Short mmCIF file of C-alpha atoms (C1' of nucleotides) in Angstrom, two decimals:
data_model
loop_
_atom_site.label_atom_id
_atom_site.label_comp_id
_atom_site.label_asym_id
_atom_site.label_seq_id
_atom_site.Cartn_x
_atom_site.Cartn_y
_atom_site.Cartn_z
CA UNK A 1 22.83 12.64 -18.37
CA UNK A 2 20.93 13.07 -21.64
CA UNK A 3 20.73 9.74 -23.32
CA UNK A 4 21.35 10.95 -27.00
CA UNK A 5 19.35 9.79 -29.94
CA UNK A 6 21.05 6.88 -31.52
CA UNK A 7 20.91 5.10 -27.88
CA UNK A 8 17.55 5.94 -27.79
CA UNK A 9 16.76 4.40 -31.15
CA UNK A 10 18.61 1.39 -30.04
CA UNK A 11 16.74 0.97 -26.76
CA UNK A 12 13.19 1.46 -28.60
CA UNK A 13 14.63 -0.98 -30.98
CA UNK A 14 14.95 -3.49 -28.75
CA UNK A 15 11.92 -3.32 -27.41
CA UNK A 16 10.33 -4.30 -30.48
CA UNK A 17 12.19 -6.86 -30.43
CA UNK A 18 11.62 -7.96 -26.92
CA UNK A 19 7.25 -7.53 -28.02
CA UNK A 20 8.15 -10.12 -31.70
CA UNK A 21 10.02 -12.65 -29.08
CA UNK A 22 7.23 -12.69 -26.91
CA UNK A 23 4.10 -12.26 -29.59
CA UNK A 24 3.29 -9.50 -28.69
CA UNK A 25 2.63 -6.50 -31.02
CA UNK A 26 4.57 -3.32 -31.53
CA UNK A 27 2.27 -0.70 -32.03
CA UNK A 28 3.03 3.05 -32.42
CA UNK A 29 1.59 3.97 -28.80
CA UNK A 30 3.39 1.70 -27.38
CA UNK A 31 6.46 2.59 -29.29
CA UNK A 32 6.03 6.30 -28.50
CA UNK A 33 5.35 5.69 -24.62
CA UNK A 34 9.01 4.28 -24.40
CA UNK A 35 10.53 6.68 -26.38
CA UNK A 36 9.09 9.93 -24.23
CA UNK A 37 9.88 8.04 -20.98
CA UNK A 38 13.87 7.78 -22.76
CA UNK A 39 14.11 11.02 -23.83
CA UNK A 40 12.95 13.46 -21.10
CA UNK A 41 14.28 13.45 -17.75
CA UNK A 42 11.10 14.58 -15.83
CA UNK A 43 9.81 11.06 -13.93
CA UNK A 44 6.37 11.76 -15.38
CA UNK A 45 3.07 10.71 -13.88
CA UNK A 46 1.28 8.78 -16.25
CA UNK A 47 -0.90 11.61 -16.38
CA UNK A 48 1.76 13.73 -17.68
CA UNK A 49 2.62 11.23 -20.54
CA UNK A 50 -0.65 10.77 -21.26
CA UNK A 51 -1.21 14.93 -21.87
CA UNK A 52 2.65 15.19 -23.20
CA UNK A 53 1.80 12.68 -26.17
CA UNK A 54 -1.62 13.83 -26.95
CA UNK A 55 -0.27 16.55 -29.06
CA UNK A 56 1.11 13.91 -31.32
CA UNK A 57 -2.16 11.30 -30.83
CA UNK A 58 -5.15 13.17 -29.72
CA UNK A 59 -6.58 9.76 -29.93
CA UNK A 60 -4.51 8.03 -27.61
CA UNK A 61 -6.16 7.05 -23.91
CA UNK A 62 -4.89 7.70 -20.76
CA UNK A 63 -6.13 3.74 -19.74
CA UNK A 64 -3.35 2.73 -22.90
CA UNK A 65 -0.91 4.73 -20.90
CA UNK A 66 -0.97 2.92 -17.77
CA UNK A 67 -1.84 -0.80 -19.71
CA UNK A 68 2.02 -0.03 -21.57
CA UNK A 69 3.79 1.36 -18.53
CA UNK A 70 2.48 -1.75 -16.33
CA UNK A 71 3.78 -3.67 -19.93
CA UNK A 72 7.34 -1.41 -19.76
CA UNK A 73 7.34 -2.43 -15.88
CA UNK A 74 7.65 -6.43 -16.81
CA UNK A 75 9.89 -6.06 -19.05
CA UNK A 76 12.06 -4.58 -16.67
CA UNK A 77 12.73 -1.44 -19.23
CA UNK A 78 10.86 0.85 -16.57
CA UNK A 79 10.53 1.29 -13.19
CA UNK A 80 8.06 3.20 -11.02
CA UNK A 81 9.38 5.74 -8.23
CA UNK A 82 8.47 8.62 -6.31
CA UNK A 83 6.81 9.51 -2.97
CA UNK A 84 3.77 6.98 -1.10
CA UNK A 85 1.79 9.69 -1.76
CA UNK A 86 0.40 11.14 -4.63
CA UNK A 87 0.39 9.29 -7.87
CA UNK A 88 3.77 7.13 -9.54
CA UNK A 89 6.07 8.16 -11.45
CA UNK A 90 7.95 6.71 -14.03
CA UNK A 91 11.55 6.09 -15.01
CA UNK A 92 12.95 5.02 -18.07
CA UNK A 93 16.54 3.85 -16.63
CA UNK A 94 16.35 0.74 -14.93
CA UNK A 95 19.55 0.34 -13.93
CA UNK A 96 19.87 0.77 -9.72
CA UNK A 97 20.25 4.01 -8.91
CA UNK A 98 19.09 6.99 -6.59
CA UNK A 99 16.13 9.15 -7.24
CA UNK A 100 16.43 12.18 -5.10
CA UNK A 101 12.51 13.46 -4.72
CA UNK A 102 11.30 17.25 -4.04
CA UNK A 103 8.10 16.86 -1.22
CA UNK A 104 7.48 20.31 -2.27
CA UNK A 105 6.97 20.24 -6.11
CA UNK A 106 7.45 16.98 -6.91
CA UNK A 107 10.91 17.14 -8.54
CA UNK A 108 12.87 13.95 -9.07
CA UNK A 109 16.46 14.14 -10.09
CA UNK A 110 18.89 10.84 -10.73
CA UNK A 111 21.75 10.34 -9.35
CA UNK A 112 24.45 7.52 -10.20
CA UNK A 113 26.35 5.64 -8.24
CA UNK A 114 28.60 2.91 -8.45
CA UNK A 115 27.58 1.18 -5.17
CA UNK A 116 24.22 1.02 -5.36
CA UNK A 117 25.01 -0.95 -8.75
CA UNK A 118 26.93 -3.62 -6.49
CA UNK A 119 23.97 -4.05 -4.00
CA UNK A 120 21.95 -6.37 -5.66
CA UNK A 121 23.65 -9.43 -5.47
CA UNK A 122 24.64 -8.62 -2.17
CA UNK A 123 20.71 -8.23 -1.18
CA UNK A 124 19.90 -11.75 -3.17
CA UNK A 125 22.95 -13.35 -1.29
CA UNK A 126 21.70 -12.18 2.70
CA UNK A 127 18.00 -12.32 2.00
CA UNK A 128 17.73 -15.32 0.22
CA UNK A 129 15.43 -13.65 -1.93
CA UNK A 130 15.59 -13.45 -5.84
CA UNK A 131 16.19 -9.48 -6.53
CA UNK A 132 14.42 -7.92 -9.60
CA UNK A 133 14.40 -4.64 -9.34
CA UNK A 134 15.31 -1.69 -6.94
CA UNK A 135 14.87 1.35 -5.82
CA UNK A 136 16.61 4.21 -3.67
CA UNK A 137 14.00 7.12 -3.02
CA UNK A 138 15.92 10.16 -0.98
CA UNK A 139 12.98 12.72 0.36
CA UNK A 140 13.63 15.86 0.89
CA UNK A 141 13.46 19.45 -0.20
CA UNK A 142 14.72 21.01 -3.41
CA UNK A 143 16.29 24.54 -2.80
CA UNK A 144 13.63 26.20 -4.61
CA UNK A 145 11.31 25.08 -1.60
CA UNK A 146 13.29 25.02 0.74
CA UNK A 147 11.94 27.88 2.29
CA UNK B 1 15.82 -7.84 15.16
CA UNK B 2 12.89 -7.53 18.02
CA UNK B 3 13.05 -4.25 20.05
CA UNK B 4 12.38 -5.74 23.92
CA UNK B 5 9.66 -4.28 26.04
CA UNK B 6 11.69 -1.59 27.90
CA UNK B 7 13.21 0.05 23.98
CA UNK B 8 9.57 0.36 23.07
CA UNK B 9 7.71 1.55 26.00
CA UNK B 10 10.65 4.31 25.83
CA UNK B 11 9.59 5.09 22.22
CA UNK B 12 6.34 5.26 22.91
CA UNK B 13 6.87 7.42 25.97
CA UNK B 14 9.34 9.69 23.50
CA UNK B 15 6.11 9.78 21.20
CA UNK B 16 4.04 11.30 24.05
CA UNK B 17 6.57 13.63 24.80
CA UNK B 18 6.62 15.13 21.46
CA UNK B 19 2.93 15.54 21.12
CA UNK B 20 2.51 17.34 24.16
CA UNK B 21 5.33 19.59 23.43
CA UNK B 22 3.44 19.99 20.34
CA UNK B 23 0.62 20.88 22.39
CA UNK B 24 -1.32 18.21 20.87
CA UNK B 25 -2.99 15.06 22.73
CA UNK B 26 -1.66 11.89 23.81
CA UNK B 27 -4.45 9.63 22.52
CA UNK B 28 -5.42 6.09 23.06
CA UNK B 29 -5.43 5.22 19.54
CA UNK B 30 -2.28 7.63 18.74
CA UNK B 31 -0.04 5.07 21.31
CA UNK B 32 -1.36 1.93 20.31
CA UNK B 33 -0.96 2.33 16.45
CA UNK B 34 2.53 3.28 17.49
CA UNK B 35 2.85 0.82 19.84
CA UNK B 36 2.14 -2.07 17.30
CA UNK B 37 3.66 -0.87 14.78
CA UNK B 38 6.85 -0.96 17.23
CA UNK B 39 6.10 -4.29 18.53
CA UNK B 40 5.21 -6.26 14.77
CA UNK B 41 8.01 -7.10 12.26
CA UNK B 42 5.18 -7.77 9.35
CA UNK B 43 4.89 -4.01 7.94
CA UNK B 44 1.61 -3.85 8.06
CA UNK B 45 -0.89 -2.13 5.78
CA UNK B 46 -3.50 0.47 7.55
CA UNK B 47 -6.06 -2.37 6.83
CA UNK B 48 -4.31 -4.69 9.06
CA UNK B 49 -3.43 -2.10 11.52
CA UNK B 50 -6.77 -1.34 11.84
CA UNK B 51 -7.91 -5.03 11.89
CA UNK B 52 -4.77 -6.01 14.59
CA UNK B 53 -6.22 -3.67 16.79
CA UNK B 54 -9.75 -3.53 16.43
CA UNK B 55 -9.89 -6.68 18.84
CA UNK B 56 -8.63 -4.33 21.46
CA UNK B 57 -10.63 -1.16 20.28
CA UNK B 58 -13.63 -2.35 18.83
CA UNK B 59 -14.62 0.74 18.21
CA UNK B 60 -11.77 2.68 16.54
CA UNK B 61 -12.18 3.88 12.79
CA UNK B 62 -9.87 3.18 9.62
CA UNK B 63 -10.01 7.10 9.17
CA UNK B 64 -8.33 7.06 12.58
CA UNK B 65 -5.63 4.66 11.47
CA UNK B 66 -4.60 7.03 8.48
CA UNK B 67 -4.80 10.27 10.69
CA UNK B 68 -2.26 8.59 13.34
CA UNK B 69 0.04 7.19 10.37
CA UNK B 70 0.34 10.54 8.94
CA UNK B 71 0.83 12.40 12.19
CA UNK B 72 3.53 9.87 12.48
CA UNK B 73 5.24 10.45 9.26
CA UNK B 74 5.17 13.99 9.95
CA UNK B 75 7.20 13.13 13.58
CA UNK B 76 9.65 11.52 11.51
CA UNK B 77 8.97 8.07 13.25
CA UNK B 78 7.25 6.31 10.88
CA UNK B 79 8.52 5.74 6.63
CA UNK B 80 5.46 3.91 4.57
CA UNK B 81 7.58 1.62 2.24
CA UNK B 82 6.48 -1.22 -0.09
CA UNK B 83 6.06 -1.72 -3.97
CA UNK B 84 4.52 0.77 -6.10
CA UNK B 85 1.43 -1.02 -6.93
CA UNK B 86 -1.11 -2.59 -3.78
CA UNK B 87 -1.55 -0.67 -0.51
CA UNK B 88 1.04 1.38 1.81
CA UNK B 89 3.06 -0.54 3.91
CA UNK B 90 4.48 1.31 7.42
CA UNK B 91 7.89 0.82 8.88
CA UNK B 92 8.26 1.63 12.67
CA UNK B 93 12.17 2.08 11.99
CA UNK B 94 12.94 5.64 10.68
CA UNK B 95 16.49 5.15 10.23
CA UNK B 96 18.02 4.70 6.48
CA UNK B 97 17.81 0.65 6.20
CA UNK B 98 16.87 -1.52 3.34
CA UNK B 99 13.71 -3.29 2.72
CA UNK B 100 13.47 -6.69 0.76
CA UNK B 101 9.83 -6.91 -0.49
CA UNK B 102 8.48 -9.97 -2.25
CA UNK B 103 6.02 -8.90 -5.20
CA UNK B 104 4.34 -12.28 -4.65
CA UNK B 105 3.14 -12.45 -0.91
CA UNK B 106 3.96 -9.16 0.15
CA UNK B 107 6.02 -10.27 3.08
CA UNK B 108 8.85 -7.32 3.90
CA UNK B 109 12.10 -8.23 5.56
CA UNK B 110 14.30 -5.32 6.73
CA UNK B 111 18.30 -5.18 6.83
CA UNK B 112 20.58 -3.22 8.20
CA UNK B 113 23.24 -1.74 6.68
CA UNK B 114 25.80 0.58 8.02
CA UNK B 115 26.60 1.87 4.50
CA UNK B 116 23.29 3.25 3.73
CA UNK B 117 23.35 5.23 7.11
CA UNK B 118 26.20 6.89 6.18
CA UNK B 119 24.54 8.17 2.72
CA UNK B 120 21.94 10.69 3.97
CA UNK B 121 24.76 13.66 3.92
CA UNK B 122 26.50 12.86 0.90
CA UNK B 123 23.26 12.48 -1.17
CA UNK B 124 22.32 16.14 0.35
CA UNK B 125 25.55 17.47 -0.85
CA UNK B 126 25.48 15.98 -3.65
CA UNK B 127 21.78 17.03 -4.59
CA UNK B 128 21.76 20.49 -2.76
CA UNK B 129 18.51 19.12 -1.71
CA UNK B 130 17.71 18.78 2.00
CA UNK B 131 16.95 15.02 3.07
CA UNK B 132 14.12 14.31 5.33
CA UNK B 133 14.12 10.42 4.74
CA UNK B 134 15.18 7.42 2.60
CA UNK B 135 13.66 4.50 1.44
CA UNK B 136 15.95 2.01 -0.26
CA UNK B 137 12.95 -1.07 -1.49
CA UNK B 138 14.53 -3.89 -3.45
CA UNK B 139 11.64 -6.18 -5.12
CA UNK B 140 11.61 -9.91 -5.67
CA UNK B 141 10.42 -12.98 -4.94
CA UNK B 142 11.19 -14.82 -1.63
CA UNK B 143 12.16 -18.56 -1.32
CA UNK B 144 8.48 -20.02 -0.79
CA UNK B 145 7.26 -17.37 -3.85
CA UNK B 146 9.85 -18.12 -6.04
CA UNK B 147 8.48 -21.21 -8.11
"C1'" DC C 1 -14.72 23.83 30.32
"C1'" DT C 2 -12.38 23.92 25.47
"C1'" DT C 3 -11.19 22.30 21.52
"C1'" DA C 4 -8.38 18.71 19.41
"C1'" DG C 5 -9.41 14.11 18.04
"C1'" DT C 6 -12.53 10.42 16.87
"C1'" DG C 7 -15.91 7.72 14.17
"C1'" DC C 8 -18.82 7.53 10.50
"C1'" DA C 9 -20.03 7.97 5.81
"C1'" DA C 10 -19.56 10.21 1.66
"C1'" DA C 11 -16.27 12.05 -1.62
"C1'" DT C 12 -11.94 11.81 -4.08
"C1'" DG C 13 -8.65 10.42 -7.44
"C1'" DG C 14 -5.26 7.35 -9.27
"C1'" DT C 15 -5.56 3.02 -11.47
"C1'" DT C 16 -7.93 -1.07 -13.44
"C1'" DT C 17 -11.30 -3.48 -16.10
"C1'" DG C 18 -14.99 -4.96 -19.64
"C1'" DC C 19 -16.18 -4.64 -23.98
"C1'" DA C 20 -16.90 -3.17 -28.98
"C1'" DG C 21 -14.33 -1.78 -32.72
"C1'" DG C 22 -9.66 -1.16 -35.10
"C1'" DC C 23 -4.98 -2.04 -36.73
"C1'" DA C 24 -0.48 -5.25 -36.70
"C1'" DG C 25 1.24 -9.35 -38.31
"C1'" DC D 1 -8.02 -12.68 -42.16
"C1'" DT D 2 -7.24 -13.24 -36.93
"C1'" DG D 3 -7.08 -11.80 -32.60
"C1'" DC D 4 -4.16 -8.63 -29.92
"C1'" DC D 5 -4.70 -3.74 -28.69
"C1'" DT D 6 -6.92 0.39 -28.29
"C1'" DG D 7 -10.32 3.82 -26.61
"C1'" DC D 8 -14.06 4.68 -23.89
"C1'" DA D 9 -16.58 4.67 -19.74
"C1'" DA D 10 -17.74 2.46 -15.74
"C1'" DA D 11 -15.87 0.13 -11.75
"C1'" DC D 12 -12.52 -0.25 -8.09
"C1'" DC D 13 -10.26 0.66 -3.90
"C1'" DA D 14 -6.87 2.97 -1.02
"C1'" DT D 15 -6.99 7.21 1.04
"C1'" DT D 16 -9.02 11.74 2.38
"C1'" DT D 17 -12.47 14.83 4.03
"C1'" DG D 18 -16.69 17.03 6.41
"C1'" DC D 19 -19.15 17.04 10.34
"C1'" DA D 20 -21.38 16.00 14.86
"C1'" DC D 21 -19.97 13.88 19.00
"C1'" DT D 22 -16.41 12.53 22.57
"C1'" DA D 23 -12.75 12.85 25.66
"C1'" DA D 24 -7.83 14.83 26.85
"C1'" DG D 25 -5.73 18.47 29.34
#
DNA sequence: CTTAGTGCAAATGGTTTGCAGGCAG
DNA sequence: CTGCCTGCAAACCATTTGCACTAAG
């Protein structure tokens, strides 16, 4: 499920490309943001970025955090998910797929699957809407808290 | 799509019957949320929930809208859906279904799909996790938004 | 009668915003 | 250089909570 490094790379790199098409600038925060959101597989809050990357930049502000996920989120490179309550989390695949969420502790694992992949122009086509983004939230209980 | 009068005053009758076997008290307020929640197809937001009905219960509190939409979460009658950002929306159909939302008025349409029923077991298996509910939200823009 | 539930208002907490200064291009 | 971005702190707003009063059983 791990994404491996030169993907990575390639997926930061073309978000740097997608900021010079669109005059935008690529700075290292912003850079750094992506890359954390590629490389773990945790659905962090924005809170948890925010603390996760301060070892690197004790400068950085949480307020920077949410301005480049919102940024991540119209560019269609991130998506938000989790439970209504509590606060969003964020996921670095955008493809459609299902998030499987712990009410307990908060736990969000990915699952794929070929269908959901299908759905989309299916939705577009009986709606009439036009389809940007999805998502497939599955509530539950992890067994750890199951109890 | 519409339920009829007889579907819902059954629902709302099945509501009662699970608070007092709860031991807890067939409100007012607790039938008529419930009630109009079963009777609208607009997903409201506690705010208009609270505003719908305020012409009927001049009285009743915004705290008391929250309370009741919790209490009916918990029952398993109620899912909040909706996109990440802006206000919970609440869905008076608990079973798996899709929701089309349109990020620029907010409007929610709901279809039904017999495939997504089907998915509640083989996501637990899958997962190991035990599902209490699904929400399956696909964003966009609808025909008047779409310019 | 008893006590769960309500209404009110204040508190909470995730997220957004305004603005002065700082880097990317 | 130029102005887009950042960091900071205050503002915002949906939601929650504490408490005295009300009504369901």
């Amino acid at each position: 499920m791990s994404l491996g490094q030169e993907l990575i790379a390639s997926r930061v790199e073309a978000f740097r490309q997608m900021l010079a098409d669109r005059g935008q600038r690529a700075t290292s925060q912003r850079l750094e943001i992506y890359r954390y959101l590629l490389e773990t597989q945790l659905h962090p809050t924005a809170e948890e970025i925010y603390r996760a990357l301060r070892e690197r930049f004790p400068a950085m502000s949480l307020a920077t955090v949410y301005k480049t996920l919102e940024l991540l989120g119209d560019l269609g490179l991130v998506v938000a998910v989790g439970p209504p309550d509590g606060p969003s989390r964020y996921d670095g695949n955008p493809e459609p797929h299902i998030n499987v969420t712990c009410l307990g502790c908060g736990a969000i694992i990915d699952l794929e699957d070929e269908q959901v992949a299908g759905w989309k122009e299916a939705v577009a086509k009986r709606s009439g809407y036009t389809i940007v983004a999805s998502r497939h939230d599955f509530l539950g209980f992890c067994p750890a808290c199951r109890k």
